[in-house]
XYZ file of C-alpha atoms in Angstrom:
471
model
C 24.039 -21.901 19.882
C 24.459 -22.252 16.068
C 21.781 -23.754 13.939
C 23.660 -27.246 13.608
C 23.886 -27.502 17.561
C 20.328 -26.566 17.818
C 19.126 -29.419 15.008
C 21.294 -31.660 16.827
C 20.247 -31.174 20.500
C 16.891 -33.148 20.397
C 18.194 -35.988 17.910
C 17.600 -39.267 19.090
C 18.743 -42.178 17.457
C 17.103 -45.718 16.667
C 18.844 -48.536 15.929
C 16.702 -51.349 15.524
C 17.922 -54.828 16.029
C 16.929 -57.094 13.373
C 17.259 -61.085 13.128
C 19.715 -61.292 10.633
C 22.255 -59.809 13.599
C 21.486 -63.534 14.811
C 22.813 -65.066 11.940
C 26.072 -62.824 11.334
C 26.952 -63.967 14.938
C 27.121 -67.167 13.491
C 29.731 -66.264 11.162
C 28.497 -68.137 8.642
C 29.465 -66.922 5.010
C 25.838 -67.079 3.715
C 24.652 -64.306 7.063
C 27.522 -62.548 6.181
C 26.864 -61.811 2.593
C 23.286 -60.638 3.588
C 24.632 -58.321 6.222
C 24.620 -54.626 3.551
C 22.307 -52.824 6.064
C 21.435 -49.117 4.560
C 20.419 -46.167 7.041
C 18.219 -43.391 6.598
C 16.985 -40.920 9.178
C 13.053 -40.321 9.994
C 12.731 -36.413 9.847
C 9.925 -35.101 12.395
C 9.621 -30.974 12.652
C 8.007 -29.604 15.637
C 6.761 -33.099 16.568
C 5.172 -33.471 13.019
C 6.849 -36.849 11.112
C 7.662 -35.615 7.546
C 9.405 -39.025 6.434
C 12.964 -40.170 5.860
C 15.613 -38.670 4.405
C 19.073 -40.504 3.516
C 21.070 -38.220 5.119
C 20.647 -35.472 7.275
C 22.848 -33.188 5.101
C 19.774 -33.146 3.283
C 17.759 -31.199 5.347
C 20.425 -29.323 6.592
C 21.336 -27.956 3.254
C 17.673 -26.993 2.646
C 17.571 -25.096 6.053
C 20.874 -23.413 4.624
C 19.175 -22.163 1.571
C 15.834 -20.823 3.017
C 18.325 -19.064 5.293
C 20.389 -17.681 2.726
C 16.953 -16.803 0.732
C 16.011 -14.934 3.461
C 19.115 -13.228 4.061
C 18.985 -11.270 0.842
C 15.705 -9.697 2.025
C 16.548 -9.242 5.557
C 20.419 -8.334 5.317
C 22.200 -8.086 8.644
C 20.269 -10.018 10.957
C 21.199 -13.003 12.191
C 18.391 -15.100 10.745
C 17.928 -19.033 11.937
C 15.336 -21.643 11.935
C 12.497 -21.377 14.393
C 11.103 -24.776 14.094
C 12.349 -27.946 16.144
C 14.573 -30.407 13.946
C 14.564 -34.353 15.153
C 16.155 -36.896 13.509
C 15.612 -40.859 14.351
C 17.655 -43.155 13.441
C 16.929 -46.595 11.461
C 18.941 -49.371 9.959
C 17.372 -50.888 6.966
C 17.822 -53.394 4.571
C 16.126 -51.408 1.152
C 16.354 -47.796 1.211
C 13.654 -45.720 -0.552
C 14.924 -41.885 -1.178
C 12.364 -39.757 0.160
C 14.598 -36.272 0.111
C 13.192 -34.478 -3.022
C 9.839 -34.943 -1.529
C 11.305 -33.551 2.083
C 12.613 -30.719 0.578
C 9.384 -29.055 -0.427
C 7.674 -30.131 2.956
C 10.544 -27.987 4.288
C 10.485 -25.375 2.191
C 6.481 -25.690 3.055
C 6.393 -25.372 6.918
C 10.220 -23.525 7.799
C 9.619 -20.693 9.946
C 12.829 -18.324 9.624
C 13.225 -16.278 12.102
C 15.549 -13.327 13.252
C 17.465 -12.728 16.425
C 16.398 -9.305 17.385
C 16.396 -6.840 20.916
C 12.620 -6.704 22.391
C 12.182 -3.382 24.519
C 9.785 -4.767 27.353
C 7.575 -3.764 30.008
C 6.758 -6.226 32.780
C 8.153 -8.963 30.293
C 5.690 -7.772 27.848
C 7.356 -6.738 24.372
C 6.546 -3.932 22.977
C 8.757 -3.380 20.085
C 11.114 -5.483 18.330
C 14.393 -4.291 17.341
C 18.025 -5.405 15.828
C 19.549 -5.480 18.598
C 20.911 -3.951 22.379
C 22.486 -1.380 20.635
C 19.447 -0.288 18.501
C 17.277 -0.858 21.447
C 18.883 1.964 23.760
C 19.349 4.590 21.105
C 15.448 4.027 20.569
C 14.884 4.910 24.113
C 16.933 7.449 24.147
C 15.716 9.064 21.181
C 12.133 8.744 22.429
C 12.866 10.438 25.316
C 14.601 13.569 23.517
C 11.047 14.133 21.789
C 10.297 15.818 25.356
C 13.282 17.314 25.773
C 14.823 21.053 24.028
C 18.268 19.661 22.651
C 20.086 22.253 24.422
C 18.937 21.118 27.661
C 19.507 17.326 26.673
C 23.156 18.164 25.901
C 23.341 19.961 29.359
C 21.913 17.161 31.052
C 24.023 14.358 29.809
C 27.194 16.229 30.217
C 26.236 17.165 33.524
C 26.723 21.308 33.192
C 23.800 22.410 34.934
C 24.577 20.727 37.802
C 25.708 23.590 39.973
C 24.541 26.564 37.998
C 22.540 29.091 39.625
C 19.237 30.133 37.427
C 18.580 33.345 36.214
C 15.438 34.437 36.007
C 12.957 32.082 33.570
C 15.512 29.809 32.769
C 15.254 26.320 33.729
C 17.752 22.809 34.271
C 17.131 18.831 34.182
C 17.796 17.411 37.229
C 16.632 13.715 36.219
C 15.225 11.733 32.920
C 13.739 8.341 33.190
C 10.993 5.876 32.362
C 7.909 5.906 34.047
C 7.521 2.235 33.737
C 10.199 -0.820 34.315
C 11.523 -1.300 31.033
C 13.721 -4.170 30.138
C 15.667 -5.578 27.270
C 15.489 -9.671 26.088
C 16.620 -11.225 23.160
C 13.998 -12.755 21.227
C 13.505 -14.585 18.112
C 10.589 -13.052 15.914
C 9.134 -12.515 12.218
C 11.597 -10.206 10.614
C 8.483 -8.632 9.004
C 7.931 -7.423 13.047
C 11.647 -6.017 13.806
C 11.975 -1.795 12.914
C 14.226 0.282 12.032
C 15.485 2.619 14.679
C 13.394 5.937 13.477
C 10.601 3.463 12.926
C 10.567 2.332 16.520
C 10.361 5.722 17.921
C 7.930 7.120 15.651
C 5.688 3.843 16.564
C 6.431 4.661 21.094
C 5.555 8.090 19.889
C 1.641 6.813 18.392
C 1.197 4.919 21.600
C -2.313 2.555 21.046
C -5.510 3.294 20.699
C -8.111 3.100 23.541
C -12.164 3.461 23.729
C -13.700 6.325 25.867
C -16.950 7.799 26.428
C -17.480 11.305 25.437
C -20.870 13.322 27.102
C -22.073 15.813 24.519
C -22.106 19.552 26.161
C -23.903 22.466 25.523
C -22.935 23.473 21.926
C -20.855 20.794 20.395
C -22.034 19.043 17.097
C -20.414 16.244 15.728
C -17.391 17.962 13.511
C -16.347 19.559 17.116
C -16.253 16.490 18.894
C -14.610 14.790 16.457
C -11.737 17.016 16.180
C -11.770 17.156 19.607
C -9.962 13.227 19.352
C -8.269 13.835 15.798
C -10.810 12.024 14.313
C -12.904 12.774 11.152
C -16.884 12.876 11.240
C -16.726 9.790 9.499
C -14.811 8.107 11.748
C -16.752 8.957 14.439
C -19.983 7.997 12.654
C -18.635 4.794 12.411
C -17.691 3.992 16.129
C -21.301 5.260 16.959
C -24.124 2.915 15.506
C -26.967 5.052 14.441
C -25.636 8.470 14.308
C -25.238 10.812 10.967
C -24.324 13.943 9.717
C -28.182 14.989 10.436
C -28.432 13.761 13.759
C -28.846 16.450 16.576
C -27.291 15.389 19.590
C -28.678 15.959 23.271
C -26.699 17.468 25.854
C -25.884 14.255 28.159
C -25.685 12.269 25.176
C -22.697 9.530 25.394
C -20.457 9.218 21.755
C -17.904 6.299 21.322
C -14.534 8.054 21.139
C -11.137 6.496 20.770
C -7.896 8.406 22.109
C -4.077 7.445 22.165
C -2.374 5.628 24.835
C 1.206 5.994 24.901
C 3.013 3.153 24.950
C 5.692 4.442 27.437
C 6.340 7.356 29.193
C 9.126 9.355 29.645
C 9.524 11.563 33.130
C 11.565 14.528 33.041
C 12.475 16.053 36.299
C 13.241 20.034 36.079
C 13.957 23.334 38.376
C 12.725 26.566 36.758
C 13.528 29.456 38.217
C 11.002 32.668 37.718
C 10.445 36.267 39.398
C 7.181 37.080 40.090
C 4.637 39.759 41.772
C 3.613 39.335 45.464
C 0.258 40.948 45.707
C 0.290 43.129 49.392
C -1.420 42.264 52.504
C -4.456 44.272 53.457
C -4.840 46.586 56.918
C -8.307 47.937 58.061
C -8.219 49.830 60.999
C -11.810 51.042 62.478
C -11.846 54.711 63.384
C -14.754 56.053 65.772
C -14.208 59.427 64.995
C -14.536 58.809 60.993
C -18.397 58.357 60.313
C -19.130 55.273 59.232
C -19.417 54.117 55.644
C -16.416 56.240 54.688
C -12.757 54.907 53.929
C -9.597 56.678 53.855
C -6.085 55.229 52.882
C -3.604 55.743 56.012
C -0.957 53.794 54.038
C -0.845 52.962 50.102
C 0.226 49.403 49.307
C 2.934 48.067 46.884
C 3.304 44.472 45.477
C 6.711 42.735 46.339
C 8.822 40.969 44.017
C 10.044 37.139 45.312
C 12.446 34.660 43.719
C 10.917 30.870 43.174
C 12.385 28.079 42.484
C 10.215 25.472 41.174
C 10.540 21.701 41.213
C 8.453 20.342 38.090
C 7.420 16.738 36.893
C 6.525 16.245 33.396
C 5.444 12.999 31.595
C 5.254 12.903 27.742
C 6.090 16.651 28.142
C 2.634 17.398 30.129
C 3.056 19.187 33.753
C 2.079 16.754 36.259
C 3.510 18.909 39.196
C 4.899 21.997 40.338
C 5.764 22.541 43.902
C 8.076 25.268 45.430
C 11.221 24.413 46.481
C 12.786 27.829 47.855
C 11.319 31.345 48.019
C 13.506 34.154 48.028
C 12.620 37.502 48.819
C 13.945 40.710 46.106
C 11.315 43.467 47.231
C 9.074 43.571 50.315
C 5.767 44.307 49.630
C 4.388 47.279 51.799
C 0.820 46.713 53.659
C -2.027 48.822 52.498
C -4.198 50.366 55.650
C -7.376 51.639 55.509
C -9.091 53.213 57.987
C -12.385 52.497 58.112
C -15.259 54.468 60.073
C -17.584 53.173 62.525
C -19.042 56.868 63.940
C -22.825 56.255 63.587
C -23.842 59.937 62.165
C -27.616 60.779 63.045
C -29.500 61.612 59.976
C -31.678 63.873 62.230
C -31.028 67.218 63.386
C -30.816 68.649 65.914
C -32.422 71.822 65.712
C -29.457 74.181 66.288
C -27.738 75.034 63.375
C -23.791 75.588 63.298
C -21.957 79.031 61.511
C -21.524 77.118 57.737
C -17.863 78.195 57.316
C -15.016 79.109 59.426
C -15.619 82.535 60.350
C -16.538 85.180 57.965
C -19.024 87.878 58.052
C -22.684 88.582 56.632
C -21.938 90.772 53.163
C -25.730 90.388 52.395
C -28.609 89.953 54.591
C -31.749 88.178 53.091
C -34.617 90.799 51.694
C -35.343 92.630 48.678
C -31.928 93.037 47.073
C -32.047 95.067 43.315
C -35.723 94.478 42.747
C -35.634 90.801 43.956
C -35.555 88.776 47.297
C -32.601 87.534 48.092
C -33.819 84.527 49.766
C -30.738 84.099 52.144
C -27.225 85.425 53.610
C -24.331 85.905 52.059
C -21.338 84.863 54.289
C -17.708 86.295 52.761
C -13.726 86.189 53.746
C -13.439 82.956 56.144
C -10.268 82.078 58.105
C -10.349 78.942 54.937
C -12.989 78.468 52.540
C -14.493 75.043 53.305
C -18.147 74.923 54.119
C -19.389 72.841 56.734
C -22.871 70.892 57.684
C -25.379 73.697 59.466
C -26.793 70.380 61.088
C -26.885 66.731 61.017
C -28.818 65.603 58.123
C -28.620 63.642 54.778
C -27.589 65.421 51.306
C -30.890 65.562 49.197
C -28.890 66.635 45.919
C -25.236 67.826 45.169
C -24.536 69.311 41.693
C -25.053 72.139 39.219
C -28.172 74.382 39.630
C -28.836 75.830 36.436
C -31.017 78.519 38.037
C -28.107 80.769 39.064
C -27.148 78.946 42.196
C -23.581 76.884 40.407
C -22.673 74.678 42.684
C -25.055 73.504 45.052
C -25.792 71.360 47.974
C -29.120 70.782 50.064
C -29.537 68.600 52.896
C -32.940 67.663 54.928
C -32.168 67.401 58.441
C -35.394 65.365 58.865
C -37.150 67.709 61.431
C -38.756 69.842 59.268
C -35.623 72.214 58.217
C -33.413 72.013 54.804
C -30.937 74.126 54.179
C -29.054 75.026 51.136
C -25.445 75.872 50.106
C -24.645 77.964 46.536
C -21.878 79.056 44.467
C -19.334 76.584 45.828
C -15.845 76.049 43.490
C -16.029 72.265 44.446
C -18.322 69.334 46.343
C -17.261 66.915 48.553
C -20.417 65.791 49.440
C -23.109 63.074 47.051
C -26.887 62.379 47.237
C -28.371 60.064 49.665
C -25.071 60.828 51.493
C -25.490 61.381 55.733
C -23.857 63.973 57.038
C -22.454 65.527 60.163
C -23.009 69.263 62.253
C -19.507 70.951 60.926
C -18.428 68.064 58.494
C -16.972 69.293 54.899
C -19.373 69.878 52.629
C -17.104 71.151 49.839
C -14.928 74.432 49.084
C -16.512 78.742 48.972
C -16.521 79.655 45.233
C -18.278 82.092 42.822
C -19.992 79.846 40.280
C -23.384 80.327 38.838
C -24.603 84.454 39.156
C -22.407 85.151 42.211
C -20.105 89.028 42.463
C -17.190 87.390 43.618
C -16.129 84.368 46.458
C -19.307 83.875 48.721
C -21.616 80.933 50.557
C -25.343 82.036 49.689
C -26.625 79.779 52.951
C -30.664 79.118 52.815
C -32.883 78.025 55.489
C -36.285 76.522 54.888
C -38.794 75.242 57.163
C -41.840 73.001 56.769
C -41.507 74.072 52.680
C -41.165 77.582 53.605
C -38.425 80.208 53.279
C -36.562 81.455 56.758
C -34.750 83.837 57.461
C -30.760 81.932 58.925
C -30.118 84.955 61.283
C -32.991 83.425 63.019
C -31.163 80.099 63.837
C -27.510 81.267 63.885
């Protein structure tokens, strides 16, 4: 409706019926002469009576000029009068101009006002724009702030519709607003309509809201501050009380302030990634294995699987990420274990076992070059591992700096120890139990040995024995 229809819609006229109408019914030439009647028009603006004008040209024309005033500040909108125009009509006999004094109450209490686009949510405007066409490149702009360009072009000419991912890459499927937004013509303060980059920049800042912040462990003021982009001083300032000397208390609730966007925009996405499948553990008990030991039947191997994930963002922040297919590129392979659950006495028996796998005595215990040779020398086994005389657990397994190399000695807990020298390598650790005829470690010539030998050593109750005696 233009601004003349709009002045005109609520105009009401008054014509008020005088006497003299009597007397030029009479049509006598004295009533007739007195019949000049003069009308003016009573001028009321948003139900407040400003006076009379002599013709309504004369506020229309001052309308005109505040519009065209305003114009030249606020060039391409379509600018009109916001306040209600109503004119009454009266017939009078003396008319008394009241139009230069109309004028300035006009000029006074005009409101001029733009058409412009409002973007809403639940009927609630939250910015104010030119118009339509403004309004939905604002929207869409704010929404590209959360989307890579390359993907927005993709998108909105529909390529990745049916493309397969490779691996990390990812596609829109779907861009919206979280809330109902709306569009509505309005009629506002041109001070409160902005520019297109203006709009988007202000969705962008969102509003500000008050939370509580509880102080933790650590933080001083300066951390918490930047915590909410604010400066110490402004978070002084929202707390009553507190200063830059102030030592906070761990439980201690701070006024803080953080943004609230506005609007959010939802983007829906499938990313496509390759990743590790960690492999599934085996333990299988063995009753011949003594227990407490482990030995790998079967080494395992991650696999390698295909996802495709469905993700929702808002404002660009994951909200959720699901799995929407799994595809299998490498199997992982089981590990097994076998575990053992033999329960190994750590007491002996009493009998002792030959120490390696055959062999022969190359040195009997005695005197031996001027010293005693405190046990048997056992040479050239069918293999060269050495083996548990007797159950028992390992007192000590290492280097013997006393000549011996290599050494192990285990307590069979009756009484007996027994000892095992010059060995290449040992299998075998402190505090360990052992078995009659389990691996002790491999026949070697380290420490004073002649060549490739067990020196094997039998003591009982502290004292030395000779192991013919108990082989």
């Amino acid at each position: 409706m233009n601004l003349h229809g709009r002045r005109n819609k609520v105009g009401a006229y008054l014509i008020m019926t005088i006497s003299v109408l009597a007397l030029i019914m009479s049509g006598t030439p004295s009533a007739q002469a007195e019949t000049n009647l003069h009308t003016i028009y009573h001028v009321y603006m948003d139900e407040e009576y400003l006076g009379s004008v002599s013709s309504k040209a004369v506020v229309e024309s001052e309308v005109d000029k505040l519009i065209e005033e305003e114009t030249q500040k606020y060039k391409d909108y379509q600018l009109e009068l916001a306040n209600d125009l109503t004119y009454i009509e009266e017939d009078v006999f003396r008319a008394e101009s009241e139009d230069d004094a109309i004028r300035e109450k006009i000029a006074e209490k005009a409101k001029i006002q733009a058409i412009s686009t409002a973007i809403t949510v639940k009927d609630e405007a939250i910015v104010y724009v030119k118009n339509e066409e403004v309004a939905n490149k604002v929207i869409e702009r704010f929404q590209q702030e959360y989307v890579p360009e390359a993907q927005w072009k993709a998108y909105q000419e529909n390529e990745d519709a049916s493309v397969d991912l490779k691996k990390d890459e990812s596609k829109i499927t779907d861009i919206k607003m979280k809330e109902d937004t709306s569009l509505q013509e309005v009629v506002v303060d041109p001070k409160d309509i902005l520019e297109e980059k203006q709009a988007v920049e202000f969705l962008q800042k969102g509003t500000l809201e008050e939370k509580q912040h509880e102080v933790q462990e650590g933080e001083v003021l300066e951390s918490i501050a930047n915590e909410y982009n604010l400066s110490t001083k402004e978070l002084m300032e929202l707390n009553e009380g507190i200063t830059e000397d102030t030592v906070l208390q761990i439980g201690q609730e701070l006024q803080t302030v953080v943004t609230k966007p506005l609007l959010h925009v939802v983007v829906e996405k499938e990313l496509y990634q390759e990743e590790s499948v960690p492999f599934e553990k085996e333990v299988i008990e063995n009753d011949e294995m003594p227990k407490g030991e482990t030995k790998t039947k079967q080494a395992g191997k991650n696999g390698t699987s295909g996802f495709l994930y469905q993700i929702v963002e808002e404002n660009g922040s994951q909200k959720k990420k699901e799995t929407k297919k799994e595809t299998q590129i490498k199997k992982p392979v089981k590990e097994v274990i076998e575990k053992g659950t033999k329960v190994v006495p750590d007491r002996g028996s009493g009998t002792f076992a030959w120490p390696t796998n055959g062999g022969y005595v190359s040195s009997k215990m005695g005197q031996r070059w001027g010293s005693l040779h405190k046990g048997i020398d056992i040479a050239r086994p069918d293999n060269l591992t050495i083996k548990a005389a007797d159950n028992g657990v390992v007192v000590s397994a290492g280097w013997d700096d006393g000549g011996y190399g290599n050494k192990v000695v285990i307590d069979h807990q009756n009484g007996f120890q027994t000892v095992y020298a010059h060995m290449d390598s040992i299998s075998v650790s402190a505090g360990q139990k052992v078995e009659k005829g389990s691996e002790l470690g491999i026949m070697g010539a380290t420490g004073f040995a002649t060549g490739v030998h067990l020196h094997f050593e039998v003591h009982k109750d502290g004292n030395l024995k000779d192991p013919l005696s108990y082989l």
